[in-house]
PDB file of C-alpha atoms and ligand atoms in Angstrom:
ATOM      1  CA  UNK P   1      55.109  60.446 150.698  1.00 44.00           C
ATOM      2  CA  UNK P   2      51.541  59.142 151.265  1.00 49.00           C
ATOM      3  CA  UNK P   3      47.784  60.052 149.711  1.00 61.00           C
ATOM      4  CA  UNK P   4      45.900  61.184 152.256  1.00 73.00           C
ATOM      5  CA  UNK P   5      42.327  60.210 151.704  1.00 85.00           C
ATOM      6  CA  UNK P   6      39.866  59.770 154.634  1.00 86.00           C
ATOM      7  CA  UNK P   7      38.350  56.465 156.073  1.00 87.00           C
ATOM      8  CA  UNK P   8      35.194  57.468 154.400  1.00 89.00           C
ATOM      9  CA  UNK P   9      35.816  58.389 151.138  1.00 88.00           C
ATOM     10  CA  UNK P  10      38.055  55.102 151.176  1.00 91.00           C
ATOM     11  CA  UNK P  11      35.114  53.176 151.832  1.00 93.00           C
ATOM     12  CA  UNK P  12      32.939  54.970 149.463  1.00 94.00           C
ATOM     13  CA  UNK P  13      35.427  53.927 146.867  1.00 97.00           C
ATOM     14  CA  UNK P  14      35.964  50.468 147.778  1.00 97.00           C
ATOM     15  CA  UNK P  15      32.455  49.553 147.307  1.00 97.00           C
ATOM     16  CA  UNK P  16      33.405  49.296 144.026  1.00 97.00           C
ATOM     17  CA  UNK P  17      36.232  47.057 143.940  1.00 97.00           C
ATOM     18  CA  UNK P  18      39.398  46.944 145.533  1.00 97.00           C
ATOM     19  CA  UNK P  19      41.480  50.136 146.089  1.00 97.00           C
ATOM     20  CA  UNK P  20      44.787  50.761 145.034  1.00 97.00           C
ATOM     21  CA  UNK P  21      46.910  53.662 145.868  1.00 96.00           C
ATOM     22  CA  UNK P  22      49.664  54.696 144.435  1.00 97.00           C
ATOM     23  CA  UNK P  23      52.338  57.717 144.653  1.00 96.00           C
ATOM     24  CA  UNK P  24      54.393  56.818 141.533  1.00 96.00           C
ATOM     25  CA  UNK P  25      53.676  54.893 138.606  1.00 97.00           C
ATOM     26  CA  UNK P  26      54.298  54.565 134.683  1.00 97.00           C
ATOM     27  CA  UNK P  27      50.571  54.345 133.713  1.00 98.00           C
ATOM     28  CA  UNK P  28      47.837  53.612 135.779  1.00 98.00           C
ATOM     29  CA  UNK P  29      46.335  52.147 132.896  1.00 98.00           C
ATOM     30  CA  UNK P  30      49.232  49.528 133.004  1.00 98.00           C
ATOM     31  CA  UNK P  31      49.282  48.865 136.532  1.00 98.00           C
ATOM     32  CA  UNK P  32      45.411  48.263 136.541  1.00 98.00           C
ATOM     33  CA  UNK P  33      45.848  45.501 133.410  1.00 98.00           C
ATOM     34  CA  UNK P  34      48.203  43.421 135.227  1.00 97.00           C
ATOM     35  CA  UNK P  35      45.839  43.066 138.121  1.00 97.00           C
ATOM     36  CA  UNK P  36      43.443  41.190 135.468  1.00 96.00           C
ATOM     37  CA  UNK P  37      44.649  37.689 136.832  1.00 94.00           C
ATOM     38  CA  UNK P  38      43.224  38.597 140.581  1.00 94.00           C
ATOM     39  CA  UNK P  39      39.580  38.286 138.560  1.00 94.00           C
ATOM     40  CA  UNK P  40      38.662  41.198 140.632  1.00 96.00           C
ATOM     41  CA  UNK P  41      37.478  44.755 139.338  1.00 97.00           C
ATOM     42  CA  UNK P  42      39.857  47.793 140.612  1.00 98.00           C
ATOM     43  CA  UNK P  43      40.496  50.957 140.909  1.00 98.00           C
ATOM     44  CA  UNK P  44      43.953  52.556 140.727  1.00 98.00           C
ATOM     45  CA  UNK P  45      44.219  55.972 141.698  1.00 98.00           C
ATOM     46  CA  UNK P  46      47.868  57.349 141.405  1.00 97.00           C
ATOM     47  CA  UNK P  47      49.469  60.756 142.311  1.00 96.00           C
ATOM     48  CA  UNK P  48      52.386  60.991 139.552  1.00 96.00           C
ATOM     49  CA  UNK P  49      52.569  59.123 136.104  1.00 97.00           C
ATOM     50  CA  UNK P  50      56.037  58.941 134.497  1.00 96.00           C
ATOM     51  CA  UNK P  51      54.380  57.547 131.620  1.00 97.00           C
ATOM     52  CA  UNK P  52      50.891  58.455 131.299  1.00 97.00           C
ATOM     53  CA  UNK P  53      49.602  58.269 127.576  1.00 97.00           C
ATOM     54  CA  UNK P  54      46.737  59.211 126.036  1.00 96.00           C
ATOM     55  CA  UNK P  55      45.051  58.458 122.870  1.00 91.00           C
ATOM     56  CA  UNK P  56      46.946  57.445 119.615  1.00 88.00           C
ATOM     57  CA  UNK P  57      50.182  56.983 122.433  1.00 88.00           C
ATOM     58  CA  UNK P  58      50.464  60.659 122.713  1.00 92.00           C
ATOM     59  CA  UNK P  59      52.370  61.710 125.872  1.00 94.00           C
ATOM     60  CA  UNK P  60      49.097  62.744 128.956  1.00 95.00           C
ATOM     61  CA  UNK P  61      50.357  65.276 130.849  1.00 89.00           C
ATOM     62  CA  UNK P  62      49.409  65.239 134.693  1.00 92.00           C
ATOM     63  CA  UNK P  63      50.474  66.194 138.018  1.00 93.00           C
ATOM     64  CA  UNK P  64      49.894  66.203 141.676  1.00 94.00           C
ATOM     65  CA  UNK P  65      46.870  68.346 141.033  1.00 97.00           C
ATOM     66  CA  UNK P  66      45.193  65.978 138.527  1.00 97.00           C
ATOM     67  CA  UNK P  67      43.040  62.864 139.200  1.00 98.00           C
ATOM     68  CA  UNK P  68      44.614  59.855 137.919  1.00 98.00           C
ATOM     69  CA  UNK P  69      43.216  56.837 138.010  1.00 98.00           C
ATOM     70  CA  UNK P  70      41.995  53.464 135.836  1.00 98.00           C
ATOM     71  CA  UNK P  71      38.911  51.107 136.755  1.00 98.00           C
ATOM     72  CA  UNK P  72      39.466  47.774 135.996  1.00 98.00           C
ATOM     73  CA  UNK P  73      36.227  45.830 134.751  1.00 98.00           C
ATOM     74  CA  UNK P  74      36.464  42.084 133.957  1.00 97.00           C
ATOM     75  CA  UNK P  75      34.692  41.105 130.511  1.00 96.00           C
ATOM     76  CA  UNK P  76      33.481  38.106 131.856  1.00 94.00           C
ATOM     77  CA  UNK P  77      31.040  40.389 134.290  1.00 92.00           C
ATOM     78  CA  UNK P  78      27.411  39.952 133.802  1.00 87.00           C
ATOM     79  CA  UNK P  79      26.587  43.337 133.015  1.00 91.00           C
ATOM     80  CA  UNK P  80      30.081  43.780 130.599  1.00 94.00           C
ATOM     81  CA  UNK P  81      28.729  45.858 127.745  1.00 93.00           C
ATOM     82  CA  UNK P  82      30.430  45.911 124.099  1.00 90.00           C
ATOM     83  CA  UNK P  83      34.120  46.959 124.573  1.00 89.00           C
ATOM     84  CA  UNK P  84      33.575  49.568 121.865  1.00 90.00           C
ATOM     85  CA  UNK P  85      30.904  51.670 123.930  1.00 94.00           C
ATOM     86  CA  UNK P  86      32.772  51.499 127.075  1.00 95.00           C
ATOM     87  CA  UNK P  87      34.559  54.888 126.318  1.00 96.00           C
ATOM     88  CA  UNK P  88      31.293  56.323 125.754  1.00 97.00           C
ATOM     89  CA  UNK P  89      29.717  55.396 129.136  1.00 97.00           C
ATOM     90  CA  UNK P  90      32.617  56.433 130.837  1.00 98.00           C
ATOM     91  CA  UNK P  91      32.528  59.995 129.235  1.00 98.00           C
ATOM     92  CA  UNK P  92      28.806  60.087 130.408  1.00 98.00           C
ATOM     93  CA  UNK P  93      29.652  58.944 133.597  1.00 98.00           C
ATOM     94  CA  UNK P  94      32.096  61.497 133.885  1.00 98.00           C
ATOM     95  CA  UNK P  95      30.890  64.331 132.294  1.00 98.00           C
ATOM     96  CA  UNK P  96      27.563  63.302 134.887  1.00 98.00           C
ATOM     97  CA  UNK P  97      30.232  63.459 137.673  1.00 98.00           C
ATOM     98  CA  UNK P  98      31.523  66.952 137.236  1.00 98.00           C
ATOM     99  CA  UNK P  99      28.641  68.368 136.943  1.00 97.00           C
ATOM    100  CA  UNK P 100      27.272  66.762 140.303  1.00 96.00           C
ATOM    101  CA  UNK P 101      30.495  67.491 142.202  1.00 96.00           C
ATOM    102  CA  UNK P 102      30.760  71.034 141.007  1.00 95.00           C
ATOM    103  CA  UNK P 103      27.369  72.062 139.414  1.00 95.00           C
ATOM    104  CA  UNK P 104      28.922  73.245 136.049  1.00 94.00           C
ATOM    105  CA  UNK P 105      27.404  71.508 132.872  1.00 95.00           C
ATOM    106  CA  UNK P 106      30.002  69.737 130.655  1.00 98.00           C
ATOM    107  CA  UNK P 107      30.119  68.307 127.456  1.00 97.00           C
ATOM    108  CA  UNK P 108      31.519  65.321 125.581  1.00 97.00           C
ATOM    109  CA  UNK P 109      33.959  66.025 122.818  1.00 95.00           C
ATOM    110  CA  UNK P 110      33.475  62.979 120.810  1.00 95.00           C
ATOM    111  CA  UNK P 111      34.597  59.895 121.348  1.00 93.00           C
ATOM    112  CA  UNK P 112      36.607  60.911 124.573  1.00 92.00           C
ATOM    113  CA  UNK P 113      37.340  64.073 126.001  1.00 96.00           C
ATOM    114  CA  UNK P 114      35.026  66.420 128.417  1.00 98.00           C
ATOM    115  CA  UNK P 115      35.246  69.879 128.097  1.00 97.00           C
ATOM    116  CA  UNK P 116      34.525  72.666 130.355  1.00 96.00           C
ATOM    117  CA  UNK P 117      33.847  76.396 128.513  1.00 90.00           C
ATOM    118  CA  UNK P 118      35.056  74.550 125.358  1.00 91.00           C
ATOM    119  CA  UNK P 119      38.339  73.849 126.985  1.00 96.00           C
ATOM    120  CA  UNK P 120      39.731  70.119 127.833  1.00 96.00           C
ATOM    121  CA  UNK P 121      39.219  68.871 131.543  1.00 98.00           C
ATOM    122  CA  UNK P 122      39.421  65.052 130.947  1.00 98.00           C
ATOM    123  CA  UNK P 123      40.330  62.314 129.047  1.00 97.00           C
ATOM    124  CA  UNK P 124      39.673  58.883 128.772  1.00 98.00           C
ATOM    125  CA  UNK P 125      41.548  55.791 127.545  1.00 97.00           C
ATOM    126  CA  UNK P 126      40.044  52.563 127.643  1.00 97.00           C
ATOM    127  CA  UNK P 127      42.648  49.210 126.970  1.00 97.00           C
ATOM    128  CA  UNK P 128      42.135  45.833 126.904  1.00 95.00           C
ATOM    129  CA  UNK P 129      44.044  43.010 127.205  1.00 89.00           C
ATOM    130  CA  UNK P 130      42.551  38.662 128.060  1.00 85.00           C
ATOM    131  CA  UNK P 131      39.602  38.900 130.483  1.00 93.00           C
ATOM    132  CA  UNK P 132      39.721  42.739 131.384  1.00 97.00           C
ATOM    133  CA  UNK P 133      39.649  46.164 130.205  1.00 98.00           C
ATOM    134  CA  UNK P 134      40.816  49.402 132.201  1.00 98.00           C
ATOM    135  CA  UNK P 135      39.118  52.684 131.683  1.00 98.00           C
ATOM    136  CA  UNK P 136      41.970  55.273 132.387  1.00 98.00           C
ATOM    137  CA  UNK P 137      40.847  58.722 133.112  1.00 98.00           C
ATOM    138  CA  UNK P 138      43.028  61.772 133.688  1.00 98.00           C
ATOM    139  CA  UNK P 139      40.842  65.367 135.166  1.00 98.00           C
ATOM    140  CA  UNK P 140      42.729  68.436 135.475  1.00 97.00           C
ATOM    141  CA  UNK P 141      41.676  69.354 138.712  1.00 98.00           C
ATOM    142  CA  UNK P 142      43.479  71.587 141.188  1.00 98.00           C
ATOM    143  CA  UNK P 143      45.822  72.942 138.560  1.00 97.00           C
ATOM    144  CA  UNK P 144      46.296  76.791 139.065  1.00 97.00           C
ATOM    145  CA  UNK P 145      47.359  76.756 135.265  1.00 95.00           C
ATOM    146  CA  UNK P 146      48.139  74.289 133.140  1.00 93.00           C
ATOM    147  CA  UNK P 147      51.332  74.428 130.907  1.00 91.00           C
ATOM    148  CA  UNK P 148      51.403  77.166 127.981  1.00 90.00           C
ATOM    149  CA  UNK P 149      52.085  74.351 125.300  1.00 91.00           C
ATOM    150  CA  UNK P 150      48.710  72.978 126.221  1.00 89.00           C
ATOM    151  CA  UNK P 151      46.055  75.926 125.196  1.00 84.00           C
ATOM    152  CA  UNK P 152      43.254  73.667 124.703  1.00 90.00           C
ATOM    153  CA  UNK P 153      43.303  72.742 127.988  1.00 96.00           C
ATOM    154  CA  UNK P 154      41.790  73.791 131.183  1.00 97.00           C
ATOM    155  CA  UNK P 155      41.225  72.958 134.879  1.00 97.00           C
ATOM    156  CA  UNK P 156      38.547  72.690 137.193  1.00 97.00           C
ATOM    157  CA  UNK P 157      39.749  75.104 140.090  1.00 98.00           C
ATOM    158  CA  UNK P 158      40.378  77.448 136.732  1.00 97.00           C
ATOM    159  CA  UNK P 159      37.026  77.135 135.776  1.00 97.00           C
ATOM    160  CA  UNK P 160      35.406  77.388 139.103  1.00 97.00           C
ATOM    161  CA  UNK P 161      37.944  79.333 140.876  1.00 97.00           C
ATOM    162  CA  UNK P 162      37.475  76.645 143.871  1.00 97.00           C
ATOM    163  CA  UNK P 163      39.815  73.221 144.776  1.00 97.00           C
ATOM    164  CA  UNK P 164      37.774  69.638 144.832  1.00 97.00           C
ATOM    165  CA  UNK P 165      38.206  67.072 146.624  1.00 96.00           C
ATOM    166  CA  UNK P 166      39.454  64.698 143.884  1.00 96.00           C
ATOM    167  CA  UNK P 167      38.473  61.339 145.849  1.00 97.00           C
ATOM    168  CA  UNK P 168      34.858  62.510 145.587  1.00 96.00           C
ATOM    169  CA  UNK P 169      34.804  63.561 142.067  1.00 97.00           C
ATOM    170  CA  UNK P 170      35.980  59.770 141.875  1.00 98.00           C
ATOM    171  CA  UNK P 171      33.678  58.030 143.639  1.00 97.00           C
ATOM    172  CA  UNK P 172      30.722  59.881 142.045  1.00 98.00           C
ATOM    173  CA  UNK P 173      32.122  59.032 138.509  1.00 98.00           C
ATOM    174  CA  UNK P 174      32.582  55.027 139.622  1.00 98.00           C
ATOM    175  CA  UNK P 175      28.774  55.469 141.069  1.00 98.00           C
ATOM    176  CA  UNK P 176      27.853  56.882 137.418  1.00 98.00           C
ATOM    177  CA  UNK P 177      29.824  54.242 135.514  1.00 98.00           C
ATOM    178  CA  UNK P 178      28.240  51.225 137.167  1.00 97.00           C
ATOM    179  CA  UNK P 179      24.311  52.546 137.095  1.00 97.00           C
ATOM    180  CA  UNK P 180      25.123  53.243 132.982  1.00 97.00           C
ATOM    181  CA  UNK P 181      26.574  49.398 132.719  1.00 97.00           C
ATOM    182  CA  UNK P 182      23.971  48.257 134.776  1.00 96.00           C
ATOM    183  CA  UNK P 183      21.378  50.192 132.383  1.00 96.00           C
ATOM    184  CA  UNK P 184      22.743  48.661 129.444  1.00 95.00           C
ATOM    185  CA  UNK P 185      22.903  45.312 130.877  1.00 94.00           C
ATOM    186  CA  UNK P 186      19.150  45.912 131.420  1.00 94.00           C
ATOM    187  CA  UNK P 187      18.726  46.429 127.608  1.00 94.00           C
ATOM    188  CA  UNK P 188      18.240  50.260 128.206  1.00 95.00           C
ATOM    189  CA  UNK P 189      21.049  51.337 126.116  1.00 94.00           C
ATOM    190  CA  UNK P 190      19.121  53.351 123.647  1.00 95.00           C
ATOM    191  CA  UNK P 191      18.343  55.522 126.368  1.00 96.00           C
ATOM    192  CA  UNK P 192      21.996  55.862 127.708  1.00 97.00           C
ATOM    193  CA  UNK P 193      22.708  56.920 123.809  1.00 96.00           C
ATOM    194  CA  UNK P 194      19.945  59.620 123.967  1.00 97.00           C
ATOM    195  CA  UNK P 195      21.769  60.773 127.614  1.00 97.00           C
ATOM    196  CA  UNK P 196      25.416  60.630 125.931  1.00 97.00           C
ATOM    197  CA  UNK P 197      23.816  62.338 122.476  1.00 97.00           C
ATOM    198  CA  UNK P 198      22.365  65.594 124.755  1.00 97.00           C
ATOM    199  CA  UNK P 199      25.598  66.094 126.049  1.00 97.00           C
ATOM    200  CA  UNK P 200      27.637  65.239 123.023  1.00 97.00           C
ATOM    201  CA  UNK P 201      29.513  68.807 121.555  1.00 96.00           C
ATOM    202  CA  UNK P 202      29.845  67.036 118.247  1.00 96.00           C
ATOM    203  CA  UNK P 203      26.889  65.917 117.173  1.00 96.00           C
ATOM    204  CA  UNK P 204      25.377  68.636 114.682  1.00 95.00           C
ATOM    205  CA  UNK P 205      28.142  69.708 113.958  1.00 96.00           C
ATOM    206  CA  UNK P 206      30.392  70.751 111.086  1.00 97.00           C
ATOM    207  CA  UNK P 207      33.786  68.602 112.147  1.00 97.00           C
ATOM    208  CA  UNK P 208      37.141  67.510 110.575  1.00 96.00           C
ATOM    209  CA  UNK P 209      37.753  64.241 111.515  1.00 96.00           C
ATOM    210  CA  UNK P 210      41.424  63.543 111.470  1.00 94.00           C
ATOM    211  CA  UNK P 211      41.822  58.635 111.231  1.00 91.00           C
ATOM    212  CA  UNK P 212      45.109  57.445 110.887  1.00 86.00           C
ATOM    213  CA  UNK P 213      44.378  57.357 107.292  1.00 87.00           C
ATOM    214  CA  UNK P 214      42.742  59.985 106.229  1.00 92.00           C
ATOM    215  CA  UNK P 215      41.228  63.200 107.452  1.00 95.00           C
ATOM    216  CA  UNK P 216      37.119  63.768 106.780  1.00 96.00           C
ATOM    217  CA  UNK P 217      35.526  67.111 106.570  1.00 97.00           C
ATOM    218  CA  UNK P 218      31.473  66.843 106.792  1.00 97.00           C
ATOM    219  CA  UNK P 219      28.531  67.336 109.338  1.00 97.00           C
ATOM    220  CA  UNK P 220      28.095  64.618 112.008  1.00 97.00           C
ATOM    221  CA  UNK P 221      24.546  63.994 111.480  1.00 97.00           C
ATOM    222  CA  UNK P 222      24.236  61.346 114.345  1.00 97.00           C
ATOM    223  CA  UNK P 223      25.913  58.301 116.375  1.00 96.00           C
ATOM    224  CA  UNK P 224      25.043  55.243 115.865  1.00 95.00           C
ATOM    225  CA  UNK P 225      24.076  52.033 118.711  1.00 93.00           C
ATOM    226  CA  UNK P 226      27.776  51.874 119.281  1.00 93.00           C
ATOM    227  CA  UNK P 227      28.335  55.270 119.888  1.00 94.00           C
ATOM    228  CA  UNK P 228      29.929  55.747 116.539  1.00 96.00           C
ATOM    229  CA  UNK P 229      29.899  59.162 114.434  1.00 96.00           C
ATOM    230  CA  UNK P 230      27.921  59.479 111.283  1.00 97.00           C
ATOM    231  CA  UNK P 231      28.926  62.043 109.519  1.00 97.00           C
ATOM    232  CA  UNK P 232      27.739  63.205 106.250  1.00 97.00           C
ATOM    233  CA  UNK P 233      30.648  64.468 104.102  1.00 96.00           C
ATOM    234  CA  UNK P 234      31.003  67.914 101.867  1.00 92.00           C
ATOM    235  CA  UNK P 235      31.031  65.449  99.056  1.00 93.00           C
ATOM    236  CA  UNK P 236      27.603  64.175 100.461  1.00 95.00           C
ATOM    237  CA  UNK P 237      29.171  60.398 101.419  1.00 96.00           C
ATOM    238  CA  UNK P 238      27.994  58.962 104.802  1.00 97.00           C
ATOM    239  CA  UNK P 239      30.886  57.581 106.814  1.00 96.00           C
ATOM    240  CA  UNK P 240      30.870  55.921 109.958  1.00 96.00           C
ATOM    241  CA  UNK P 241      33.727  56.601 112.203  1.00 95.00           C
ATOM    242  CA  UNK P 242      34.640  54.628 115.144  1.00 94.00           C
ATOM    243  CA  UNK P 243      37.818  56.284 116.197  1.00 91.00           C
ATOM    244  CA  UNK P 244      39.721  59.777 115.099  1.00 93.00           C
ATOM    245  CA  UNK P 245      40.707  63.606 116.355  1.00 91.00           C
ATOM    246  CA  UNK P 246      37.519  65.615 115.936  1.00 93.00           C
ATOM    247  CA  UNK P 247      37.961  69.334 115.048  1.00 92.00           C
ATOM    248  CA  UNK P 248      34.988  71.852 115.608  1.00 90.00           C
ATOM    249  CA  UNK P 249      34.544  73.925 112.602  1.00 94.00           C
ATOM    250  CA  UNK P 250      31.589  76.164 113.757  1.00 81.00           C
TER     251      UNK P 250
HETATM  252  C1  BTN C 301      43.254  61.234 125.892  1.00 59.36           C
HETATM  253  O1  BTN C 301      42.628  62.287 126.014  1.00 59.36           O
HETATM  254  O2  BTN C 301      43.976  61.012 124.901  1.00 59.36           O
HETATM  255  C2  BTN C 301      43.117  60.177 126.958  1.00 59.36           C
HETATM  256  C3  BTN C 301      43.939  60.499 128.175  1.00 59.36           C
HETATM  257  C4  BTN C 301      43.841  59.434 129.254  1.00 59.36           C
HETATM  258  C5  BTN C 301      44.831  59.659 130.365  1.00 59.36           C
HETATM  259  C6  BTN C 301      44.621  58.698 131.508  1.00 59.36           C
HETATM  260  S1  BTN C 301      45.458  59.167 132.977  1.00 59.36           S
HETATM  261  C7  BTN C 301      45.075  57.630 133.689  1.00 59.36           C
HETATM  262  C8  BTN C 301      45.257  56.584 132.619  1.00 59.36           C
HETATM  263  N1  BTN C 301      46.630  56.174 132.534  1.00 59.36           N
HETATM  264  C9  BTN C 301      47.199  56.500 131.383  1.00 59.36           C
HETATM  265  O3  BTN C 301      48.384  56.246 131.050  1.00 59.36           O
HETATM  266  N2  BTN C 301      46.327  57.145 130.608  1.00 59.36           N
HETATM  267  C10 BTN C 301      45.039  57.259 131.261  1.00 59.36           C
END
């Protein structure tokens, strides 16, 4: 079976490093990583994962319908920012993307997920291994529905009613990604943290932070340079918390 993309859109994506396209693959997270040694930056775009993963190696579910697909960015790149905020630009970018492609606002669910309507439409997993990192995002797109055992979660053509052209969604999130790195490597991150804060559902808000040690319950008063939540505790602590499942309680 083959992707069908058009000459154009092809180009538009290969502007930003080489192409790869792919019917069947475990992870396209994995498949971007061990093109690291080819020191060039790529994007992997896939139509089925057998073993897609998400955060925390929880089983991603996607299909046909979805847009898989990993950038591959090379830490020795001028612009490279801190590894740590990378998942935050490439929520921005995304959550930018949507919203140009289909003209619905979306949010960022802190540290990784956009939601549409207060229901999941992406995630993002960023890796790294040697020289490179790949920034793995999964977008329920075309999806009519989306599996019962998944409530949280919603699609674009469900939210808009229309299909998208998931090629385009992609290029305009790579576009986004490289003008946020390339703002950062300019020294204007503080003002790609005040873009991520105004579209950050968390911030404000009273949260239950679930680490893999312990589970916090407080208002997230902030996030910090590295895109970090502060969050000020019931018991009035301030903790800083650089990865965990966030829970909106109001
Ligand atoms: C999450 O919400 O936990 C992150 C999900 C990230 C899923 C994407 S799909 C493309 C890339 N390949 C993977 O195996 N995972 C990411």
């Amino acid at each position: 079976m083959t992707t069908e993309v058009s000459g154009e859109r092809l180009a538009g994506l290969a502007r930003y490093g080489s192409v790869h396209l792919l019917d069947e693959v475990a992870s396209t997270n994995d498949y971007a990583l061990s093109l690291a040694s080819k020191h060039v930056t790529a994007i992997v775009i896939a139509r089925r994962q057998t073993k897609g993963r998400g955060r925390f190696r929880r089983q991603w579910y996607s299909d046909d319908a979805s847009l898989t697909a990993s950038l591959l960015l090379l830490t020795d790149a001028p612009d490279f920012p801190h590894p740590s905020f990378l998942v935050h630009l490439a929520g921005l970018a995304l959550s930018r993307a949507v919203d140009e492609t289909v003209g619905l606002p979306t949010q960022i669910r802190w540290p990784n997920d956009i939601i549409i309507e207060d229901r999941k439409l992406a995630g993002i997993l960023c890796e790294g291994r040697r020289n490179a990192v790949a920034v793995g995002i999964g977008l329920n797109l075309n999806q009519e529905s989306i599996p019962e055992d998944l409530p949280d979660a919603v699609s674009l053509r469900m939210a808009t009613g229309k299909q998208w052209d998931k090629f385009y969604l992609l290029e305009n999130f790579l576009q986004e990604m490289f003008a946020s790195i390339a703002k950062t490597g300019k020294g204007e991150s503080a003002q790609v943290l005040v873009d991520i804060k105004q579209r950050s559902a968390t911030i404000h808000r009273r949260v239950e932070v679930r680490t893999l040690l312990r589970k916090h319950v407080g208002t997230v008063i902030d996030l910090d340079a590295e895109g970090r939540i502060v969050l000020r505790t019931d018991s009035g602590r301030l903790v800083v918390l650089g990865a965990g499942d966030v829970r909106r309680l109001t």
